[in-house]
CSV table of C-alpha atoms and ligand atoms in Angstrom, one decimal:
chain,number,residue,atom,x,y,z
J,1,MET,CA,5.1,2.6,-27.7
J,2,ASP,CA,5.9,5.1,-27.7
J,3,THR,CA,9.9,5.8,-26.0
J,4,THR,CA,9.0,9.4,-24.6
J,5,GLU,CA,5.9,8.4,-23.0
J,6,VAL,CA,5.7,8.4,-19.6
J,7,ILE,CA,6.6,4.9,-17.8
J,8,PRO,CA,4.6,4.6,-14.8
J,9,GLN,CA,4.9,3.6,-11.1
J,10,ALA,CA,1.4,1.8,-11.4
J,11,ALA,CA,-0.7,2.5,-13.9
J,12,PRO,CA,-4.2,0.4,-12.3
J,13,HIS,CA,-6.2,2.1,-15.6
J,14,LEU,CA,-4.2,0.2,-17.8
J,15,ARG,CA,-5.3,-3.0,-16.2
J,16,ILE,CA,-9.7,-1.6,-16.7
J,17,ALA,CA,-8.5,-0.5,-20.0
J,18,HIS,CA,-6.9,-4.4,-21.5
J,19,PHE,CA,-10.7,-5.2,-19.9
J,20,ALA,CA,-12.0,-3.0,-21.1
J,21,ALA,CA,-14.7,-4.6,-22.5
J,22,GLU,CA,-15.6,-7.7,-20.3
J,23,VAL,CA,-14.9,-4.8,-17.5
J,24,ARG,CA,-18.5,-2.3,-19.5
J,25,GLU,CA,-20.6,-5.1,-20.0
J,26,LYS,CA,-20.5,-6.1,-15.9
J,27,LEU,CA,-21.4,-2.7,-14.4
J,28,GLY,CA,-23.7,-2.6,-17.1
J,29,ALA,CA,-25.7,-6.6,-16.2
J,30,VAL,CA,-25.2,-5.1,-12.4
J,31,ALA,CA,-26.9,-1.5,-13.3
J,32,ALA,CA,-29.2,-3.9,-15.1
J,33,SER,CA,-30.0,-6.4,-12.3
J,34,ALA,CA,-31.8,-5.8,-9.2
J,35,HIS,CA,-29.6,-6.6,-6.4
J,36,TYR,CA,-27.1,-4.6,-5.7
J,37,ILE,CA,-26.1,-5.5,-2.3
J,38,LEU,CA,-24.8,-8.9,-1.4
J,39,GLY,CA,-26.3,-10.2,-4.3
J,40,PRO,CA,-24.9,-12.5,-7.2
J,41,GLU,CA,-21.7,-11.2,-8.0
J,42,VAL,CA,-20.4,-10.7,-4.6
J,43,ALA,CA,-21.4,-14.5,-3.9
J,44,SER,CA,-19.8,-15.6,-6.6
J,45,PHE,CA,-16.4,-14.0,-6.4
J,46,GLU,CA,-16.2,-15.3,-2.3
J,47,ALA,CA,-17.0,-18.6,-3.6
J,48,SER,CA,-14.0,-17.9,-6.8
J,49,PHE,CA,-11.4,-16.4,-4.3
J,50,ALA,CA,-11.8,-19.0,-1.5
J,51,SER,CA,-11.6,-21.8,-3.6
J,52,TYR,CA,-8.4,-19.9,-5.1
J,53,CYS,CA,-6.8,-19.2,-1.5
J,54,GLY,CA,-7.7,-22.7,-0.4
J,55,THR,CA,-9.6,-22.2,2.5
J,56,ALA,CA,-13.3,-22.9,3.0
J,57,HIS,CA,-15.1,-18.7,2.7
J,58,CYS,CA,-15.1,-15.7,1.8
J,59,ALA,CA,-16.9,-12.9,3.5
J,60,GLY,CA,-16.2,-9.1,1.0
J,61,VAL,CA,-15.6,-5.9,2.7
J,62,ALA,CA,-15.8,-2.9,2.0
J,63,SER,CA,-11.4,-2.7,2.2
J,64,GLY,CA,-9.2,-4.0,3.3
J,65,THR,CA,-8.4,-1.8,6.9
J,66,ASP,CA,-12.2,-3.6,7.4
J,67,ALA,CA,-11.0,-6.5,6.3
J,68,LEU,CA,-8.4,-6.9,9.5
J,69,ALA,CA,-10.6,-4.6,12.2
J,70,ILE,CA,-13.0,-7.5,11.7
J,71,ALA,CA,-11.4,-10.3,11.2
J,72,LEU,CA,-9.7,-9.0,14.1
J,73,ARG,CA,-12.6,-8.9,16.0
J,74,ALA,CA,-14.1,-11.8,14.5
J,75,VAL,CA,-10.7,-14.3,16.2
J,76,GLY,CA,-11.4,-13.4,19.5
J,77,VAL,CA,-9.4,-9.5,19.7
J,78,ARG,CA,-11.3,-7.2,22.7
J,79,PRO,CA,-10.5,-3.7,23.0
J,80,GLY,CA,-6.8,-3.0,25.6
J,81,ASP,CA,-5.3,-6.4,24.1
J,82,GLU,CA,-2.6,-5.7,22.8
J,83,VAL,CA,-1.2,-7.6,18.7
J,84,VAL,CA,1.4,-7.2,17.1
J,85,THR,CA,2.8,-6.7,14.1
J,86,VAL,CA,5.2,-5.3,11.9
J,87,SER,CA,5.8,-0.6,11.1
J,88,MET,CA,7.3,-1.3,7.6
J,89,THR,CA,3.7,-0.8,6.0
J,90,ALA,CA,0.2,0.9,5.2
J,91,SER,CA,-0.5,3.1,8.6
J,92,ALA,CA,-4.1,0.8,7.5
J,93,THR,CA,-2.2,-2.5,9.1
J,94,ALA,CA,-1.5,-0.2,12.9
J,95,MET,CA,-5.0,1.6,12.0
J,96,ALA,CA,-7.8,-1.1,12.1
J,97,ILE,CA,-6.0,-2.8,14.9
J,98,LEU,CA,-6.1,0.8,17.3
J,99,GLN,CA,-9.6,1.1,15.4
J,100,ILE,CA,-10.8,-2.1,17.6
J,101,GLY,CA,-9.5,0.2,20.3
J,102,ALA,CA,-6.6,-2.4,21.0
J,103,ARG,CA,-3.1,-1.6,20.3
J,104,PRO,CA,0.2,-2.7,18.0
J,105,VAL,CA,3.2,-3.1,19.1
J,106,PHE,CA,5.5,-3.5,16.7
J,107,VAL,CA,8.8,-6.0,16.0
J,108,ASP,CA,10.8,-5.2,13.7
J,109,VAL,CA,11.4,-6.6,10.1
J,110,ASP,CA,14.4,-9.0,8.2
J,111,ARG,CA,16.4,-7.8,6.1
J,112,ARG,CA,16.8,-9.6,3.9
J,113,THR,CA,13.0,-10.9,3.2
J,114,ARG,CA,11.9,-7.1,4.8
J,115,CYS,CA,9.2,-8.8,6.3
J,116,MET,CA,8.4,-9.7,9.7
J,117,ASP,CA,11.5,-10.3,11.9
J,118,VAL,CA,9.7,-14.5,13.8
J,119,SER,CA,12.4,-15.1,15.9
J,120,LEU,CA,12.1,-11.1,17.5
J,121,VAL,CA,8.3,-12.5,18.2
J,122,ASP,CA,8.3,-13.2,21.3
J,123,SER,CA,10.3,-10.3,23.0
J,124,VAL,CA,7.5,-8.1,22.4
J,125,ILE,CA,4.5,-10.5,23.9
J,126,SER,CA,3.4,-10.2,26.9
J,127,GLU,CA,0.1,-10.7,28.8
J,128,ARG,CA,-1.8,-8.8,27.0
J,129,THR,CA,-0.9,-10.1,23.5
J,130,SER,CA,-4.0,-11.5,21.8
J,131,ALA,CA,-2.7,-12.2,18.2
J,132,ILE,CA,-0.2,-11.6,16.1
J,133,VAL,CA,-1.0,-10.1,12.2
J,134,PRO,CA,2.0,-10.4,9.8
J,135,VAL,CA,2.1,-8.7,6.1
J,136,HIS,CA,2.8,-9.9,3.7
J,137,LEU,CA,5.3,-7.3,2.3
J,138,HIS,CA,5.8,-5.9,-1.5
J,139,GLY,CA,4.3,-10.3,-2.0
J,140,TYR,CA,6.5,-11.6,0.3
J,141,PRO,CA,5.4,-13.9,2.2
J,142,VAL,CA,6.5,-14.0,4.9
J,143,ASP,CA,7.2,-17.8,7.5
J,144,MET,CA,3.9,-18.8,7.9
J,145,PRO,CA,5.3,-22.6,9.5
J,146,SER,CA,7.4,-20.7,11.5
J,147,LEU,CA,4.0,-17.8,13.0
J,148,MET,CA,2.0,-20.4,13.8
J,149,HIS,CA,4.5,-22.8,15.4
J,150,VAL,CA,5.5,-19.4,17.6
J,151,ALA,CA,1.6,-18.2,18.0
J,152,SER,CA,0.4,-21.4,18.9
J,153,ARG,CA,3.2,-22.6,21.6
J,154,ARG,CA,1.9,-19.0,23.1
J,155,GLY,CA,-2.3,-20.1,21.8
J,156,LEU,CA,-2.0,-16.2,20.1
J,157,ALA,CA,-4.3,-15.9,17.3
J,158,VAL,CA,-2.6,-15.3,13.9
J,159,VAL,CA,-4.3,-12.5,11.1
J,160,GLU,CA,-2.9,-13.0,8.0
J,161,ASP,CA,-2.2,-9.6,5.9
J,162,CYS,CA,-2.3,-10.1,2.6
J,163,ALA,CA,-3.1,-7.2,1.3
J,164,GLN,CA,-0.1,-7.0,-1.1
J,165,ALA,CA,0.2,-10.4,-1.5
J,166,HIS,CA,-3.3,-11.7,-3.6
J,167,GLY,CA,-1.5,-15.9,-5.1
J,168,ALA,CA,1.1,-15.4,-2.6
J,169,SER,CA,2.5,-19.1,-1.6
J,170,ILE,CA,4.5,-21.4,0.0
J,171,GLY,CA,5.1,-24.8,-1.1
J,172,ASP,CA,1.3,-24.9,-2.3
J,173,ARG,CA,-0.2,-23.0,-0.1
J,174,ARG,CA,-1.7,-19.1,-0.7
J,175,VAL,CA,-1.1,-16.8,1.7
J,176,GLY,CA,-4.4,-16.3,3.8
J,177,SER,CA,-4.1,-19.4,4.3
J,178,PHE,CA,-1.8,-20.3,7.5
J,179,GLY,CA,-4.0,-18.0,10.1
J,180,HIS,CA,-6.5,-18.1,11.3
J,181,ALA,CA,-7.8,-15.8,8.9
J,182,GLY,CA,-6.4,-13.8,6.1
J,183,ALA,CA,-7.5,-9.7,5.2
J,184,PHE,CA,-7.5,-8.3,1.3
J,185,SER,CA,-7.7,-4.9,0.1
J,186,PHE,CA,-8.3,-4.8,-4.0
J,187,TYR,CA,-7.8,-1.1,-3.5
J,188,PRO,CA,-7.2,-0.5,-7.3
J,189,THR,CA,-3.3,-0.4,-7.9
J,190,LYS,CA,-3.4,-4.1,-5.8
J,191,ASN,CA,-2.1,-7.5,-7.5
J,192,LEU,CA,-6.5,-7.9,-7.6
J,193,GLY,CA,-7.6,-4.6,-7.9
J,194,GLY,CA,-11.4,-3.1,-8.4
J,195,ILE,CA,-12.6,0.2,-10.1
J,196,GLY,CA,-13.0,1.5,-6.0
J,197,ASP,CA,-13.1,0.1,-2.6
J,198,GLY,CA,-13.0,-3.4,-1.4
J,199,GLY,CA,-11.5,-5.8,1.0
J,200,ALA,CA,-12.2,-9.8,1.8
J,201,ILE,CA,-11.5,-11.9,4.6
J,202,VAL,CA,-10.4,-15.2,3.9
J,203,THR,CA,-10.8,-19.0,7.0
J,204,SER,CA,-11.8,-22.3,6.6
J,205,ASP,CA,-12.4,-21.9,10.6
J,206,PRO,CA,-16.8,-22.0,10.7
J,207,GLU,CA,-16.9,-20.0,13.0
J,208,THR,CA,-13.9,-17.7,12.4
J,209,ALA,CA,-16.7,-17.2,9.4
J,210,ARG,CA,-20.3,-16.9,10.7
J,211,LYS,CA,-18.5,-13.8,13.2
J,212,VAL,CA,-17.5,-12.7,9.6
J,213,ARG,CA,-20.4,-12.1,8.3
J,214,ALA,CA,-22.2,-10.9,10.9
J,215,LEU,CA,-19.9,-8.0,11.9
J,216,ARG,CA,-19.6,-7.0,8.2
J,217,GLN,CA,-23.4,-6.9,7.9
J,218,TYR,CA,-24.8,-4.6,11.9
J,219,GLY,CA,-24.3,-7.4,14.1
J,220,TRP,CA,-26.4,-9.3,12.7
J,221,ALA,CA,-26.5,-12.8,13.9
J,222,ASP,CA,-29.2,-14.4,11.3
J,223,GLU,CA,-31.7,-13.4,9.0
J,224,ARG,CA,-34.0,-12.7,11.9
J,225,ARG,CA,-32.0,-9.4,11.3
J,226,ILE,CA,-31.2,-9.2,15.0
J,227,SER,CA,-28.1,-7.4,16.1
J,228,ALA,CA,-26.5,-8.9,18.2
J,229,GLU,CA,-22.9,-6.5,19.2
J,230,ALA,CA,-22.1,-3.7,17.1
J,231,GLY,CA,-21.2,-4.4,13.7
J,232,TYR,CA,-20.2,-2.3,11.1
J,233,ASN,CA,-21.6,-1.7,7.0
J,234,SER,CA,-18.6,-3.0,5.4
J,235,ARG,CA,-20.0,-4.6,2.6
J,236,LEU,CA,-17.7,-5.9,-0.5
J,237,ASP,CA,-21.0,-3.6,-3.8
J,238,GLU,CA,-21.6,-5.9,-6.7
J,239,ILE,CA,-19.7,-3.4,-8.8
J,240,GLN,CA,-16.7,-4.1,-7.0
J,241,ALA,CA,-17.2,-7.6,-7.5
J,242,GLY,CA,-17.9,-8.0,-11.0
J,243,VAL,CA,-15.4,-6.4,-11.6
J,244,LEU,CA,-13.4,-9.1,-9.8
J,245,ASN,CA,-15.4,-11.3,-10.7
J,246,VAL,CA,-13.3,-10.2,-14.6
J,247,LEU,CA,-10.1,-9.8,-13.1
J,248,LEU,CA,-9.4,-13.4,-11.0
J,249,PRO,CA,-9.4,-15.4,-13.7
J,250,HIS,CA,-6.4,-12.7,-15.3
J,251,LEU,CA,-4.7,-13.0,-11.5
J,252,ASP,CA,-2.3,-16.2,-11.5
J,253,ARG,CA,-0.5,-14.8,-15.5
J,254,GLU,CA,-0.8,-11.0,-14.4
J,255,ASN,CA,1.8,-12.2,-11.2
J,256,ALA,CA,4.1,-14.2,-13.4
J,257,ASP,CA,4.0,-11.4,-15.3
J,258,ARG,CA,6.3,-9.1,-12.4
J,259,ARG,CA,7.7,-12.2,-11.4
J,260,GLU,CA,9.4,-11.9,-15.0
J,261,ILE,CA,10.0,-8.7,-14.8
J,262,ALA,CA,11.3,-9.2,-11.1
J,263,ALA,CA,14.3,-11.3,-12.8
J,264,ARG,CA,15.0,-8.9,-15.2
J,265,TYR,CA,15.9,-6.1,-12.7
J,266,ARG,CA,17.3,-8.3,-10.5
J,267,GLU,CA,19.9,-9.7,-14.0
J,268,GLY,CA,19.9,-5.5,-14.5
J,269,PHE,CA,21.2,-5.1,-11.0
J,270,ALA,CA,23.3,-8.0,-10.1
J,271,ALA,CA,26.5,-6.1,-10.6
J,272,LEU,CA,25.0,-2.4,-7.9
J,273,GLU,CA,23.9,-5.2,-5.4
J,274,ALA,CA,27.6,-7.1,-5.6
J,275,GLU,CA,28.4,-3.3,-5.1
J,276,ASN,CA,26.8,-2.7,-2.0
J,277,ILE,CA,25.4,-0.6,-4.3
J,278,VAL,CA,21.6,-1.6,-4.6
J,279,SER,CA,20.5,-3.8,-2.3
J,280,LEU,CA,17.3,-6.2,-3.1
J,281,ALA,CA,14.7,-9.2,-1.1
J,282,SER,CA,16.3,-11.8,-1.3
J,283,GLU,CA,14.6,-14.1,-3.9
J,284,SER,CA,11.3,-16.3,-2.9
J,285,THR,CA,9.0,-18.1,-5.4
J,286,GLY,CA,6.0,-17.8,-4.1
J,287,CYS,CA,6.2,-14.1,-3.9
J,288,VAL,CA,4.4,-11.5,-6.2
J,289,ASN,CA,6.3,-9.0,-6.4
J,290,HIS,CA,3.2,-6.4,-5.2
J,291,GLN,CA,6.4,-3.9,-5.5
J,292,PHE,CA,9.8,-4.6,-7.1
J,293,ALA,CA,11.9,-1.7,-4.7
J,294,ILE,CA,15.8,-1.4,-4.5
J,295,GLU,CA,17.1,0.0,-2.0
J,296,VAL,CA,19.7,3.2,-2.4
J,297,ASP,CA,21.4,6.4,-0.8
J,298,HIS,CA,21.0,9.3,-2.2
J,299,ARG,CA,16.7,7.7,-3.0
J,300,ALA,CA,15.9,11.5,-3.1
J,301,GLY,CA,18.2,12.4,-6.0
J,302,VAL,CA,17.5,9.5,-7.9
J,303,GLN,CA,14.1,9.2,-8.3
J,304,GLN,CA,14.8,12.5,-8.8
J,305,TRP,CA,17.4,11.9,-11.8
J,306,LEU,CA,14.6,9.4,-13.5
J,307,ARG,CA,11.9,10.9,-13.5
J,308,SER,CA,13.5,14.7,-14.7
J,309,ARG,CA,16.2,13.3,-17.1
J,310,ARG,CA,14.8,9.1,-18.2
J,311,ARG,CA,10.8,10.0,-17.3
J,312,VAL,CA,11.1,6.9,-15.0
J,313,LEU,CA,8.2,7.8,-12.2
J,314,THR,CA,8.8,5.7,-8.5
J,315,ALA,CA,6.7,5.4,-5.4
J,316,VAL,CA,8.7,4.9,-1.5
J,317,HIS,CA,6.9,2.7,0.7
J,318,TYR,CA,6.6,3.6,3.3
J,319,ALA,CA,9.1,7.1,4.2
J,320,VAL,CA,7.2,7.2,8.3
J,321,PRO,CA,7.0,4.0,8.9
J,322,ALA,CA,3.5,3.5,11.9
J,323,HIS,CA,5.5,3.2,14.7
J,324,ARG,CA,7.3,7.0,13.8
J,325,GLN,CA,3.9,8.5,14.0
J,326,PRO,CA,1.8,10.2,16.5
J,327,ALA,CA,-1.1,7.2,15.9
J,328,PHE,CA,0.9,4.7,17.4
J,329,GLU,CA,4.6,5.9,18.8
J,330,ASP,CA,3.3,4.3,22.4
J,331,GLY,CA,3.7,0.9,20.2
J,332,CYS,CA,7.0,1.6,20.2
J,333,ARG,CA,8.8,-0.7,22.9
J,334,THR,CA,12.0,-1.6,21.8
J,335,PRO,CA,14.1,0.3,18.4
J,336,LEU,CA,13.2,-0.7,15.0
J,337,PRO,CA,16.7,-0.6,13.0
J,338,VAL,CA,16.2,-2.5,10.7
J,339,THR,CA,12.9,-0.6,9.3
J,340,ASP,CA,14.1,3.2,10.2
J,341,ARG,CA,17.3,2.0,7.4
J,342,LEU,CA,14.5,0.6,4.9
J,343,ALA,CA,12.5,3.0,5.5
J,344,GLU,CA,14.5,5.7,4.4
J,345,ARG,CA,16.5,4.0,1.5
J,346,PHE,CA,13.5,1.9,-0.5
J,347,LEU,CA,12.5,2.9,-3.5
J,348,SER,CA,9.5,1.1,-5.1
J,349,LEU,CA,10.4,0.5,-9.4
J,350,PRO,CA,7.9,0.1,-12.2
J,351,ILE,CA,6.3,-3.4,-11.4
J,352,GLN,CA,2.9,-3.3,-13.1
J,353,SER,CA,3.0,-5.6,-16.5
J,354,GLU,CA,1.0,-3.1,-18.3
J,355,ALA,CA,2.8,-0.6,-18.0
J,356,VAL,CA,7.1,-1.8,-17.3
J,357,ALA,CA,6.6,-4.8,-19.9
J,358,GLY,CA,8.9,-4.4,-22.3
J,359,ARG,CA,10.3,-1.3,-21.3
J,360,GLU,CA,12.7,-2.7,-18.2
J,361,HIS,CA,15.1,-2.6,-20.1
J,362,GLU,CA,15.1,1.7,-19.6
J,363,VAL,CA,13.9,1.9,-16.4
J,364,ILE,CA,17.3,-1.0,-15.0
J,365,GLU,CA,19.5,0.8,-17.2
J,366,GLY,CA,18.1,4.5,-16.1
J,367,VAL,CA,18.9,3.1,-12.1
J,368,ILE,CA,21.1,2.0,-12.6
J,369,GLU,CA,22.9,5.6,-14.8
J,370,ALA,CA,20.6,7.9,-11.4
J,371,VAL,CA,22.3,6.0,-8.8
J,372,ARG,CA,26.2,6.1,-10.3
J,373,SER,CA,25.8,10.1,-10.8
J,374,CYS,CA,23.9,10.8,-7.3
J,375,ALA,CA,26.9,8.5,-5.7
J,376,ARG,CA,29.3,10.9,-7.6
J,377,SER,CA,27.4,14.5,-6.6
R,1,PLP,C1,-3.7,-1.1,1.1
R,1,PLP,C2,-2.7,-2.0,2.3
R,1,PLP,C3,-4.3,-2.5,3.3
R,1,PLP,C4,-6.0,-1.6,3.2
R,1,PLP,O1,-6.5,-1.9,2.5
R,1,PLP,P1,-7.3,-0.7,2.4
R,1,PLP,O2,-8.5,-1.4,0.8
R,1,PLP,O3,-7.1,0.1,1.7
R,1,PLP,O4,-7.9,-0.5,3.4
R,1,PLP,C5,-3.4,-2.8,4.4
R,1,PLP,N1,-2.9,-3.3,4.6
R,1,PLP,C6,-1.8,-3.0,4.0
R,1,PLP,C7,-0.4,-4.2,4.2
R,1,PLP,C8,-1.6,-2.3,2.3
R,1,PLP,O5,-1.1,-2.7,1.6
């Protein structure tokens, strides 16, 4: 590869290019088929993805945001309810809660996992709380056994936001299988992503699965097509499902590649970490490294330096956490110091194998040089 070429932060088109022949064949087959909506590609993907996640059911929907909103309604969250979640996440997490008339209430994240600090959940639960939405941020699995313990003690439903964590695990169990339901996104940049929008809900509860299937399609309760409640038009389409059927068998290998790149980064940053110049997430064997975010001072300078001198592109996930956005401000009951600090210091490096494999050294070397030079200036 030409080493003067830019290293992109994420490059979903390179992954699609890698499977170009299979994808093209699949798109042709869908176009030639008589089934464009909820056809055989969706049915086959749902069966494979449920089995991959270790759940009894999977229902494809139009996006990760819809997956969260529909799952929350299916597990019984009603307008006016409060839902405990984190602010250090994509706005979609809180937006899905708002969309169904409920209120997101935020708890801070743990400094080392960057995920929900489970020990703080009890302190924000009120008599209106009906559910908890943990987010497996950057592919890092939340401590689900502890969270499920809190939820069952308080009688709350749990919907896991797995949009960044396809295949992440705790022990031999995959995320999405711990809560009452798990919500996934197949947005192109995710660990498993299509060539457009898509999402899915996984659950092992047959009643939740039934409700989800009704809600995604006009509230139709059964094949008589009679609407029983306000539903959506939110279906995974055959084209996306076809592409996902091509990619799913390769997900574990791609996640292993991400882990390997993360391990190279960790090794490379060990000295900076020891000097407290760069902070990394604590290690987790079940993490699937959707992002590899380092914490640095002088982020803008480091980012600019890397772009202009090394042609390494980075990204910030997320500069303005949900509780600092007008739509969600009133969900902030307690200060969120860790979230605020991470929001100022996070910098996501390239981690997708098609973007960076074999060039980790360039990135690490560049980051070290950039951090040192920005600290001096
Ligand atoms: C991407 C993402 C979503 C939303 O998914 P869409 O498919 O874009 O609607 C929700 N939560 C998190 C944590 C995400 O990263």
